[in-house]
XYZ file of C-alpha atoms in Angstrom:
759
model
C -0.524 0.032 0.085
C 1.475 3.357 -0.922
C 1.521 5.898 1.752
C 0.927 10.266 0.802
C 4.813 10.790 1.965
C 5.997 7.988 -0.611
C 3.679 9.459 -3.722
C 5.027 13.354 -2.769
C 8.738 11.973 -2.725
C 7.615 9.839 -5.655
C 6.391 13.491 -7.394
C 9.201 15.435 -6.123
C 11.711 13.300 -7.784
C 10.256 13.395 -10.860
C 9.075 16.656 -11.356
C 12.927 18.058 -10.365
C 14.490 14.850 -12.814
C 12.245 16.426 -15.308
C 13.407 20.236 -14.297
C 17.159 18.967 -14.850
C 16.933 16.999 -18.130
C 14.094 18.101 -20.089
C 15.422 20.951 -22.341
C 12.593 24.120 -22.250
C 11.252 22.995 -18.504
C 15.233 24.138 -17.708
C 14.826 27.055 -19.720
C 11.895 28.129 -18.465
C 13.053 27.535 -14.166
C 16.738 28.170 -14.645
C 18.064 30.611 -18.276
C 14.822 32.630 -18.624
C 15.601 33.843 -15.011
C 19.072 34.643 -15.249
C 18.763 36.496 -18.574
C 16.000 38.692 -17.693
C 17.460 38.962 -14.097
C 21.155 40.064 -15.758
C 18.695 41.962 -18.591
C 16.946 43.931 -15.930
C 20.192 44.844 -13.760
C 22.141 45.935 -16.673
C 19.093 47.833 -17.981
C 18.661 49.929 -14.572
C 21.969 49.475 -13.719
C 23.294 53.954 -14.061
C 19.708 54.328 -11.741
C 19.129 57.769 -12.300
C 19.383 59.616 -15.513
C 21.701 61.965 -16.692
C 22.565 63.541 -19.542
C 19.419 63.832 -21.327
C 19.612 65.791 -24.836
C 18.087 68.789 -24.871
C 18.104 71.642 -27.070
C 17.681 75.710 -26.471
C 16.429 78.163 -29.418
C 18.111 81.915 -27.896
C 16.835 84.466 -29.618
C 17.068 86.587 -27.603
C 20.802 86.054 -27.047
C 20.545 88.240 -23.643
C 23.177 88.102 -20.411
C 21.014 86.050 -18.821
C 19.622 83.787 -21.085
C 23.346 82.643 -21.712
C 23.313 82.438 -17.654
C 20.243 80.276 -18.098
C 21.852 77.838 -20.791
C 25.031 77.805 -18.566
C 23.332 76.319 -15.341
C 21.463 73.911 -17.855
C 25.189 73.030 -19.053
C 26.354 72.753 -15.504
C 23.395 70.014 -14.999
C 24.385 66.563 -14.513
C 20.882 65.689 -15.762
C 20.842 66.936 -18.762
C 22.785 67.449 -22.131
C 22.518 71.501 -24.379
C 23.199 68.606 -27.384
C 21.539 70.652 -29.882
C 21.549 74.864 -30.152
C 18.606 75.413 -33.289
C 18.032 79.194 -34.504
C 14.193 78.108 -34.201
C 11.512 76.218 -32.997
C 10.476 74.575 -36.236
C 13.757 73.257 -36.036
C 13.645 71.481 -32.907
C 10.480 70.504 -32.603
C 12.240 67.982 -36.183
C 14.640 67.259 -33.491
C 11.839 66.210 -31.468
C 10.162 63.876 -33.657
C 13.769 62.277 -34.703
C 13.892 61.297 -31.045
C 17.248 63.639 -31.028
C 16.027 65.617 -27.863
C 13.611 65.308 -24.921
C 12.782 69.062 -24.238
C 13.320 72.659 -25.314
C 13.999 75.932 -23.683
C 12.629 78.619 -26.058
C 13.683 82.509 -25.279
C 11.830 84.644 -27.796
C 13.305 87.390 -29.609
C 10.993 89.760 -27.461
C 12.937 89.237 -24.528
C 15.445 91.461 -25.676
C 14.069 94.698 -24.929
C 12.872 95.335 -21.331
C 14.147 91.932 -19.160
C 13.036 92.723 -15.854
C 10.882 95.488 -16.749
C 8.036 94.256 -18.457
C 6.840 90.577 -18.282
C 7.981 87.800 -20.485
C 7.251 83.999 -20.967
C 10.467 81.653 -21.506
C 8.293 77.885 -22.748
C 9.801 74.792 -22.345
C 8.373 72.237 -24.636
C 8.760 68.647 -23.851
C 7.951 65.294 -25.200
C 4.804 63.967 -23.494
C 4.721 61.199 -25.736
C 7.851 60.179 -23.396
C 6.677 61.516 -20.830
C 9.380 59.763 -18.132
C 12.471 61.375 -19.695
C 10.653 64.326 -21.298
C 9.045 66.361 -18.054
C 12.436 65.350 -16.015
C 14.196 67.298 -18.890
C 12.360 70.141 -18.837
C 11.747 70.189 -14.838
C 15.681 70.861 -14.799
C 15.980 73.076 -17.253
C 12.936 75.382 -15.642
C 14.531 75.179 -12.877
C 18.604 76.389 -14.172
C 16.182 79.494 -15.685
C 14.888 80.368 -12.102
C 18.297 80.087 -10.672
C 19.147 82.181 -13.374
C 16.654 84.396 -13.043
C 16.922 85.219 -9.027
C 19.786 87.390 -8.749
C 18.703 89.402 -12.001
C 15.431 89.841 -10.186
C 16.961 91.260 -6.899
C 19.071 93.293 -8.553
C 16.024 95.232 -9.752
C 14.321 95.497 -6.392
C 17.030 97.077 -5.539
C 17.382 99.626 -8.190
C 13.275 99.931 -7.345
C 14.438 100.799 -3.508
C 12.992 97.427 -2.032
C 14.619 94.986 0.181
C 14.748 91.893 -2.621
C 14.924 89.746 0.615
C 11.150 90.528 1.069
C 10.941 88.506 -2.449
C 11.958 85.126 -1.624
C 9.701 82.542 -1.557
C 9.492 79.383 1.254
C 11.579 76.858 0.532
C 10.735 73.373 -0.707
C 12.544 70.920 0.884
C 11.800 67.251 -0.711
C 12.850 64.467 1.020
C 12.376 61.271 -0.807
C 12.239 58.152 2.167
C 13.799 55.134 1.538
C 15.042 56.079 -2.523
C 16.871 59.343 -2.170
C 18.092 59.633 -5.385
C 15.007 59.093 -6.587
C 16.542 56.451 -8.196
C 14.811 54.133 -11.288
C 17.263 50.845 -10.054
C 15.396 50.520 -7.369
C 11.379 51.006 -8.447
C 11.656 49.758 -11.165
C 14.604 47.092 -10.511
C 11.873 45.772 -7.105
C 9.003 45.654 -9.676
C 9.664 44.736 -12.539
C 11.904 41.767 -12.117
C 9.784 40.162 -9.427
C 6.680 40.461 -11.491
C 8.353 38.697 -14.074
C 9.245 35.670 -11.736
C 6.068 36.088 -10.864
C 4.967 34.845 -14.605
C 7.845 32.602 -15.059
C 6.484 30.645 -11.864
C 3.318 30.379 -12.631
C 4.089 29.417 -16.362
C 6.350 26.939 -14.532
C 4.204 25.709 -12.365
C 0.929 25.535 -14.603
C 3.216 23.171 -17.117
C 4.195 20.412 -14.311
C 0.717 20.140 -12.892
C -0.495 19.505 -16.710
C 1.838 16.780 -16.527
C -0.573 15.241 -14.462
C -3.482 15.604 -16.367
C -3.891 12.684 -19.215
C -6.887 13.874 -22.035
C -8.449 16.742 -19.597
C -8.977 14.310 -17.027
C -6.805 13.222 -13.855
C -8.327 9.761 -13.885
C -5.280 8.218 -14.814
C -2.871 10.173 -11.698
C -5.657 9.227 -9.181
C -5.266 5.384 -10.437
C -1.278 6.119 -10.487
C -1.020 7.450 -7.217
C -3.458 4.900 -5.359
C -5.650 8.408 -4.663
C -3.251 10.780 -2.852
C -3.908 13.230 -4.870
C -2.896 16.233 -2.512
C 0.582 14.965 -2.204
C 1.226 14.534 -6.160
C 0.101 17.630 -6.523
C 2.273 19.251 -3.910
C 5.182 16.868 -5.030
C 5.017 18.474 -8.622
C 4.181 22.118 -7.251
C 6.897 22.300 -4.367
C 10.243 22.384 -6.670
C 8.796 25.195 -8.651
C 8.228 27.425 -5.459
C 11.465 26.617 -4.398
C 13.135 27.837 -7.456
C 11.226 30.618 -8.398
C 11.521 31.774 -4.557
C 15.497 31.267 -4.631
C 15.650 33.573 -8.145
C 13.466 36.163 -5.986
C 16.303 36.355 -2.900
C 19.034 36.721 -5.497
C 17.397 39.368 -6.685
C 16.983 41.154 -3.488
C 20.127 39.757 -2.637
C 22.107 41.618 -5.475
C 20.010 44.891 -4.925
C 20.724 45.112 -1.166
C 23.416 43.430 -1.252
C 25.991 44.552 -3.422
C 23.951 47.502 -5.030
C 23.467 49.505 -1.639
C 20.040 49.216 -1.841
C 19.087 48.643 2.344
C 16.374 47.204 2.855
C 14.807 49.527 5.441
C 12.269 47.371 7.325
C 12.262 43.894 7.274
C 14.289 41.302 5.516
C 12.997 38.314 7.469
C 9.310 39.851 6.604
C 10.074 40.625 2.979
C 11.607 37.413 2.062
C 8.421 35.382 3.952
C 6.481 38.148 1.453
C 8.077 36.996 -1.416
C 7.760 33.454 -0.129
C 4.481 33.527 0.433
C 3.378 35.535 -2.966
C 5.790 32.438 -4.920
C 2.946 30.064 -3.035
C -0.253 31.584 -4.061
C 1.536 31.820 -8.156
C 1.809 28.065 -8.197
C -1.006 27.318 -6.311
C -3.532 29.717 -8.649
C -1.553 27.821 -11.881
C -2.730 24.679 -10.397
C -5.953 25.687 -9.620
C -6.702 26.937 -13.351
C -5.262 23.259 -14.587
C -7.274 21.491 -12.248
C -10.076 23.584 -12.892
C -10.441 24.041 -16.238
C -8.556 21.110 -17.807
C -7.102 22.688 -20.815
C -3.519 23.832 -20.533
C -3.606 26.471 -23.538
C -6.757 28.104 -21.916
C -4.902 27.859 -18.569
C -1.784 29.739 -19.516
C -4.132 31.969 -21.880
C -5.909 32.951 -18.395
C -2.363 33.206 -16.713
C -0.817 35.691 -19.228
C -4.134 37.762 -18.292
C -3.623 37.710 -14.632
C 0.080 37.317 -14.191
C 1.228 39.741 -17.105
C -0.851 42.230 -16.744
C -0.194 42.525 -12.868
C 2.683 45.631 -12.476
C 0.093 47.656 -14.733
C -2.962 46.275 -11.969
C -0.637 46.708 -9.057
C -0.777 50.485 -7.972
C 2.874 50.602 -7.884
C 2.779 52.868 -10.981
C -0.732 54.696 -11.798
C -2.777 55.027 -8.641
C -6.138 52.800 -9.035
C -7.456 55.112 -6.517
C -9.625 56.973 -9.319
C -9.823 54.779 -12.193
C -12.667 52.316 -13.365
C -14.140 50.305 -11.063
C -12.844 47.464 -12.333
C -9.050 48.323 -12.452
C -9.608 49.218 -8.252
C -11.203 45.930 -7.876
C -9.229 43.386 -10.159
C -6.060 45.228 -8.675
C -7.164 44.042 -5.035
C -7.627 40.615 -6.706
C -4.492 40.046 -7.677
C -2.261 38.449 -5.120
C 0.940 40.439 -6.898
C -0.688 44.113 -5.625
C -0.798 42.909 -1.894
C 2.961 41.586 -2.097
C 4.291 45.014 -4.014
C 2.115 46.183 -0.727
C 4.368 45.037 1.170
C 7.728 44.841 -0.424
C 7.483 48.697 -0.730
C 6.923 48.637 3.271
C 9.305 46.667 4.096
C 11.625 47.550 1.680
C 12.031 51.042 1.124
C 9.741 52.826 3.686
C 10.583 50.608 6.702
C 7.407 50.724 7.964
C 6.958 48.900 11.465
C 6.711 44.543 10.794
C 3.140 44.965 12.065
C 1.738 46.949 9.649
C 2.977 44.328 6.338
C 1.351 41.073 8.979
C -2.274 41.913 6.657
C -0.329 41.472 3.744
C 1.307 38.173 4.579
C -1.621 36.665 5.774
C -3.962 37.405 3.171
C -1.135 35.782 1.037
C -1.003 33.136 3.081
C -4.444 32.455 2.996
C -4.759 32.672 -1.455
C -2.760 30.416 -1.106
C -4.161 27.358 0.707
C -7.360 28.285 -1.035
C -6.350 28.094 -4.346
C -4.389 25.330 -3.215
C -7.444 23.673 -2.188
C -9.568 24.625 -4.991
C -7.015 22.213 -7.197
C -7.531 19.420 -5.278
C -11.030 19.528 -5.150
C -11.172 20.605 -8.604
C -8.598 17.337 -9.161
C -10.865 14.494 -7.231
C -13.222 15.970 -9.472
C -12.098 15.354 -12.706
C -10.514 12.345 -11.698
C -13.591 10.304 -12.462
C -14.293 11.513 -15.380
C -13.239 9.690 -18.106
C -10.282 10.561 -20.813
C -11.706 12.388 -23.980
C -9.816 12.398 -26.624
C -9.348 16.121 -28.870
C -6.799 16.164 -31.629
C -6.128 18.795 -33.059
C -4.357 19.423 -36.603
C -3.570 22.356 -38.482
C -3.014 20.927 -42.723
C -2.165 22.970 -45.229
C -2.013 22.353 -48.932
C 1.739 22.415 -48.876
C 2.186 23.188 -52.969
C -0.221 26.608 -53.071
C 0.663 29.966 -52.013
C -3.068 30.492 -52.264
C -3.775 27.504 -51.428
C -1.972 27.918 -48.022
C -3.660 31.050 -47.824
C -7.288 30.754 -47.658
C -6.375 27.432 -45.717
C -4.896 29.268 -43.276
C -8.277 32.138 -42.229
C -10.188 28.721 -43.340
C -9.072 26.715 -40.123
C -8.537 29.839 -37.767
C -11.913 28.967 -35.809
C -11.316 25.507 -35.192
C -8.052 26.080 -33.981
C -9.293 27.509 -30.724
C -4.986 28.021 -29.291
C -4.521 29.843 -32.238
C -7.908 32.168 -32.637
C -7.527 33.332 -29.245
C -3.839 34.243 -29.321
C -4.567 35.850 -32.635
C -8.296 37.184 -32.371
C -9.409 37.119 -28.681
C -6.755 38.168 -27.179
C -5.599 41.243 -29.677
C -9.529 42.591 -28.616
C -9.541 41.345 -24.829
C -6.040 43.281 -24.456
C -7.441 46.347 -26.115
C -9.705 47.060 -23.438
C -8.400 44.788 -20.805
C -4.761 46.883 -20.461
C -6.232 50.381 -20.999
C -8.484 50.172 -18.157
C -5.168 50.116 -15.273
C -4.101 53.390 -16.920
C -7.909 54.498 -18.200
C -7.457 56.836 -14.792
C -4.315 59.015 -16.376
C -3.296 61.142 -13.694
C -3.053 60.258 -9.779
C -5.495 62.185 -8.223
C -6.139 62.597 -4.667
C -2.854 61.444 -3.302
C -3.489 61.137 0.518
C -1.352 63.163 2.771
C -0.768 64.275 5.769
C 0.064 67.884 6.960
C 2.142 68.989 10.501
C 1.245 72.095 11.566
C 1.610 73.236 14.829
C 0.247 76.835 14.255
C -2.835 78.200 13.710
C -1.775 81.628 11.582
C -3.671 82.713 8.844
C -0.755 82.189 6.385
C -0.460 77.955 7.489
C -4.406 78.207 7.029
C -3.999 79.705 3.199
C -1.673 77.147 2.859
C -3.565 73.831 4.187
C -6.841 75.795 2.028
C -4.790 75.444 -1.331
C -3.159 72.205 -0.228
C -6.999 70.848 -0.471
C -8.277 72.305 -3.309
C -5.061 71.217 -5.325
C -7.018 67.983 -7.638
C -3.529 66.501 -6.654
C -3.602 65.562 -3.399
C -6.151 65.192 -0.867
C -5.547 65.596 3.069
C -6.296 62.628 4.565
C -5.550 64.423 8.735
C -3.630 67.502 9.588
C -1.819 66.944 12.720
C 0.889 68.207 15.221
C 2.962 65.428 15.065
C 5.593 64.492 12.565
C 6.491 61.264 14.000
C 3.182 60.457 13.631
C 2.666 61.360 10.099
C 5.686 59.889 9.207
C 4.228 56.531 10.710
C 0.773 56.800 9.082
C 3.457 57.179 5.371
C 5.793 53.978 6.061
C 2.338 52.191 6.684
C 0.624 52.977 3.206
C -2.030 55.374 4.759
C -0.844 58.739 3.052
C 1.493 59.424 0.149
C 3.655 61.955 2.025
C 3.778 64.109 4.568
C 4.176 68.458 4.319
C 5.824 70.105 7.408
C 5.295 73.705 7.751
C 7.092 75.537 10.436
C 5.412 77.217 13.550
C 6.485 80.897 12.622
C 6.607 80.372 8.933
C 3.653 83.444 8.125
C 6.206 86.093 10.720
C 9.443 84.807 8.645
C 7.680 85.276 5.251
C 6.930 88.616 6.073
C 10.026 89.620 7.638
C 12.499 88.092 4.212
C 13.649 84.873 6.037
C 11.081 82.767 5.356
C 11.808 78.531 7.035
C 11.791 76.502 4.745
C 8.447 73.762 3.827
C 9.411 70.592 4.667
C 7.526 67.790 2.004
C 8.199 64.351 2.996
C 7.671 61.413 0.093
C 7.781 57.589 -0.474
C 10.688 56.529 -2.776
C 8.937 53.424 -3.363
C 6.420 55.103 -5.897
C 8.010 57.287 -8.098
C 5.588 58.408 -10.428
C 3.286 59.742 -6.698
C 6.477 61.215 -5.709
C 6.293 63.551 -9.184
C 2.597 64.324 -8.404
C 2.987 65.178 -4.832
C 6.000 67.295 -4.854
C 4.519 69.068 -7.886
C 1.376 70.172 -5.696
C 2.993 71.044 -3.066
C 5.239 73.323 -4.738
C 2.172 74.652 -6.246
C 0.526 75.151 -3.127
C 3.537 77.029 -1.497
C 4.133 79.712 -4.798
C 0.365 80.047 -4.847
C 0.173 80.830 -1.562
C 3.279 82.828 -1.327
C 1.664 84.579 -4.448
C -1.513 85.685 -2.128
C 0.990 86.883 0.705
C 2.107 89.442 -1.821
C -0.928 90.882 -3.083
C -1.227 92.713 0.271
C 2.262 94.406 -0.404
C 1.664 95.741 -4.085
C 4.787 97.122 -4.456
C 6.436 93.538 -3.465
C 3.720 91.691 -5.924
C 4.983 94.200 -8.684
C 8.530 93.424 -9.107
C 7.909 89.501 -8.357
C 5.700 89.918 -11.511
C 8.517 91.525 -13.520
C 10.121 87.610 -13.306
C 9.789 86.073 -16.246
C 6.961 83.106 -16.299
C 8.816 79.509 -17.069
C 5.982 77.951 -18.953
C 5.790 74.276 -19.174
C 4.334 72.625 -22.326
C 3.644 69.160 -22.779
C 3.659 68.475 -26.632
C 2.337 65.381 -28.139
C 0.274 64.427 -24.842
C -0.956 68.105 -23.531
C -3.210 65.916 -20.015
C 0.002 64.755 -19.236
C -1.986 61.436 -18.706
C 0.276 57.896 -18.592
C -2.446 55.834 -20.395
C -2.018 58.538 -23.242
C 2.152 57.936 -22.611
C 2.334 54.087 -21.595
C -0.219 52.138 -23.636
C 0.702 53.119 -27.129
C 3.839 52.354 -26.646
C 2.487 48.965 -24.804
C 0.564 48.348 -27.914
C 3.392 47.612 -30.361
C 4.385 44.973 -27.764
C 0.871 43.199 -27.678
C 0.556 43.337 -31.446
C 4.432 41.464 -31.503
C 3.533 38.776 -28.587
C 0.276 37.678 -30.031
C 0.872 37.421 -33.366
C 4.698 35.622 -32.018
C 2.990 33.618 -30.045
C 0.064 33.122 -32.342
C 1.854 31.957 -35.751
C 4.251 29.744 -33.449
C 1.756 27.809 -31.826
C 0.148 26.949 -34.888
C 3.105 25.472 -36.064
C 3.637 23.919 -32.848
C 0.330 22.155 -33.779
C 1.000 21.085 -37.344
C 4.302 19.585 -35.331
C 2.894 17.151 -32.941
C 0.092 16.841 -35.290
C 2.896 14.989 -38.192
C 1.140 17.460 -41.005
C 2.946 17.125 -43.818
C 5.824 19.634 -43.971
C 5.170 22.720 -46.619
C 6.730 22.977 -49.908
C 8.031 26.644 -50.437
C 5.111 27.981 -52.053
C 2.594 27.148 -48.680
C 5.165 28.666 -46.059
C 5.001 31.893 -48.574
C 1.138 31.268 -48.141
C 0.414 30.828 -44.741
C 3.861 33.690 -43.968
C 1.314 36.143 -46.339
C -2.200 34.926 -44.139
C -0.233 36.085 -41.059
C 0.812 39.794 -42.319
C -2.786 39.968 -43.161
C -3.740 39.227 -40.352
C -1.148 41.470 -38.050
C -1.901 44.209 -40.249
C -6.080 43.958 -39.674
C -4.477 44.050 -35.574
C -2.611 46.290 -36.517
C -5.003 49.021 -37.924
C -7.674 47.943 -35.415
C -5.193 49.279 -32.752
C -4.451 52.140 -34.415
C -7.474 53.177 -35.402
C -10.504 52.491 -33.615
C -8.898 51.773 -29.986
C -7.042 54.304 -29.881
C -9.906 56.458 -31.097
C -12.460 54.561 -28.948
C -9.433 55.031 -25.594
C -9.250 58.725 -27.083
C -4.886 57.757 -27.216
C -2.854 60.085 -29.729
C -3.524 58.813 -32.750
C -3.242 58.866 -36.920
C -0.559 61.656 -36.490
C 0.989 60.217 -40.109
C -1.719 58.093 -41.446
C -0.003 57.094 -44.565
C 3.318 55.873 -42.623
C 1.392 54.006 -40.096
C -0.756 52.356 -43.364
C 2.765 51.704 -45.145
C 4.651 50.222 -41.907
C 2.149 47.640 -40.320
C 2.508 45.127 -43.114
C 6.243 45.249 -42.137
C 6.020 45.526 -38.588
C 3.376 42.194 -39.407
C 5.696 40.329 -41.421
C 8.494 40.170 -38.730
C 6.936 39.942 -35.938
C 5.276 36.412 -37.870
C 8.135 35.706 -39.140
C 9.983 35.261 -36.236
C 7.358 33.756 -34.544
C 7.220 30.982 -37.402
C 10.697 30.453 -36.880
C 10.831 30.012 -33.438
C 7.304 27.626 -33.305
C 9.433 25.077 -35.072
C 11.505 24.467 -32.381
C 8.467 22.797 -30.659
C 6.610 20.094 -30.589
C 4.240 21.351 -28.507
C 2.323 24.039 -28.973
C 2.219 24.906 -24.435
C 5.267 25.279 -24.926
C 5.355 27.860 -26.848
C 3.655 30.467 -24.443
C 5.206 29.291 -21.123
C 8.565 30.122 -23.415
C 7.403 33.289 -24.704
C 5.092 35.152 -22.958
C 7.676 35.533 -19.810
C 9.272 38.451 -22.060
C 6.377 41.168 -22.572
C 7.566 43.273 -19.861
C 10.926 42.882 -20.218
C 10.541 44.079 -23.988
C 8.374 47.141 -23.451
C 11.157 48.524 -21.133
C 13.770 47.313 -23.788
C 11.643 49.012 -26.189
C 12.786 52.945 -25.267
C 9.436 54.131 -23.774
C 10.272 54.490 -20.140
C 14.341 54.291 -20.028
C 15.846 55.363 -22.758
C 18.342 53.944 -24.551
C 20.534 56.347 -24.443
C 21.192 54.986 -20.633
C 21.659 51.674 -21.341
C 25.128 49.861 -22.328
C 24.877 49.700 -26.579
C 25.470 45.747 -26.544
C 21.892 45.635 -24.816
C 20.568 47.579 -27.379
C 21.712 45.995 -30.167
C 20.528 43.263 -28.675
C 17.169 44.405 -27.906
C 16.757 45.716 -31.742
C 16.325 41.886 -32.534
C 12.771 42.151 -31.368
C 10.498 43.952 -33.448
C 8.813 45.777 -31.184
C 12.201 47.815 -30.283
C 11.915 49.549 -33.255
C 8.061 49.693 -34.118
C 8.194 51.126 -30.225
C 10.491 54.119 -31.647
C 8.550 54.458 -35.015
C 4.846 53.977 -34.522
C 4.796 55.660 -31.611
C 6.667 59.152 -33.311
C 3.895 58.757 -36.362
C 1.102 57.907 -34.253
C 1.173 60.719 -31.823
C 3.793 63.036 -32.291
C 3.229 63.163 -36.098
C 6.558 62.458 -37.475
C 7.023 61.489 -40.977
C 7.549 58.114 -42.797
C 11.152 59.589 -43.224
C 11.524 61.443 -39.839
C 11.790 57.206 -38.645
C 13.198 55.873 -41.089
C 15.877 54.599 -39.117
C 13.187 52.687 -37.417
C 11.432 51.785 -40.136
C 14.618 50.310 -41.579
C 15.555 47.953 -38.512
C 12.047 46.146 -39.286
C 12.251 45.646 -42.890
C 15.928 43.995 -42.494
C 14.370 42.245 -39.714
C 11.178 41.323 -42.151
C 13.838 40.498 -44.539
C 16.328 37.982 -42.992
C 13.237 36.475 -40.430
C 11.165 35.762 -43.303
C 14.370 34.261 -45.028
C 14.697 31.668 -42.499
C 11.457 30.739 -42.905
C 10.652 30.171 -46.623
C 14.375 28.509 -46.814
C 13.767 26.344 -43.332
C 11.067 26.397 -42.161
C 9.523 23.333 -40.765
C 12.359 21.340 -40.418
C 12.261 18.451 -38.023
C 14.687 19.416 -35.509
C 14.364 17.291 -32.094
């Protein structure tokens, strides 16, 4: 009589042996995690953006404008790479992707500077918002620094004490990430999210091995009814492997890169282990409940593949659609990120993370219990055979072309990727960013005074669209604890004598403490706090007419977001993500189609048949592109159709490159599930390698070259500029050439070597 522990040990040994000896299982468990972590570490190694290329159009050429340019050149953040003579030339540079922002000093500034009100405009590329807004902020700050001494000199000429023009300084302190490093923020988020997805796919295939023709009957017989022991024996290696990978990443960032864990390392590691336990348990639950590996992989790609977007770590979902808010709270990754940020970045008390840890553990237990019960139910049903084929005419271009479309509805694993996934992601993924901008972020205000100035400042903070004053307290320690516990996103500390010191011309500073674990929120809270302080100071000057008159002589710096006027996060992120979605769905769909043909031992296609199949996939990919760039971008109101003809011409090229790569990739597999299992975990990395969120000039050149092996990299740079920025096909010629070369190379490989019978 076989016991439960014996069954557990048998399946544990079998799974370990398979992971060590079967090529693609080993790739997903060992090779892909290593490659992804190395790529993320290499890509985000610089951490802080430096030398962002910008331009200056100086049509005034005064001592002030030259001083402002010197301030920009002395900054480590921006690099004044171009000095075009006109804004038109600067806009052409921006459309080609050579600069991220441009400061314009108009010719009117030559006359009466600091005697009449003038405006300096700083235009930045909102389509690549992360770098664009950062560059614009630095150029604006340099202009302000250059203006300050000249404004004081003008006040002295008018016989006024310049010190009374001094606004209260806003001193921003970033808790846990003072450098505003993307290495900590994105590294901790991105690497863990991709490990989460890889673990889900790896565990899913392990449980799928217990499934035979939609039934667990054979497994129940071989394990003598000990299904739970068999299930846990299969899952344990995957939980251990991916928990180890996550731990290795924490050790890398905390131990080697210096991003110390501010809170409890044991709690952080327990949270990681619990999250991986949920991951493998949910995979088991999906396979057991659906009894379909293809469908289970599709659901996994939906729930885990977009977990980063719905995690609340980038754009807060508080003001997004109800679906996005509810779905975010259902996803286990959301709760792990809350625990990770609290313990790693802000140094919260261990007790504040107990709820997330307990919730993750409860999710794991519940999912495992459902998986076991579903397996028991499925084990009583007989096995059913459902052979799947995708035969095509081997020697006819038109025949293979037509048959590809005719057989598509019956081949659900292929149609779900090429058709259903395209439609689903068109509405599903944008839901995470439909809120567009961070609004109503809760902050705590520390104020011990009741002066009119302090009350006025709190009133301005309350009226800010970006902030919600959750509490006003007299204790800075209490407010800081609220931020560490995740109750508020920032703390604003007002000095007791701020109003009196402002009137005396020597104002105390306003302290702003922000949570460095959420860089998007940091920018929003900091900007809103600075705006409220400036508005309060301006209202204070209204009572001093002479001072107000002098202050208004300072040049106004006007920042304008081009190609994304609302500065919406969705308008910036989704158009780039769409290119990755188009590539991934087409690539995996083509790969699954070829793998099905290998499974069913279909007759190999001749050159004509291969060409017909490829042409059919190009048509499908082109129509998918137009569905996004036309209908989805229109109904979601994203920037679109800047250069319609360029988009129409380049869409088939993108489809040709992506489908040919997928066809070649599919020939490596004799099981269709392997295609999705291996490839789906690369999506998030490919988005960042596209250069939309983290620019190519901050990456090692070798990594950028490797990134261009994938069509999505050139597509992100080319299509976003054409769609949102109105760049012409000529202005994105380098990206178009890369796509053409990839289509030719991958197409030639497919037409020459396609469907060779490899082991």
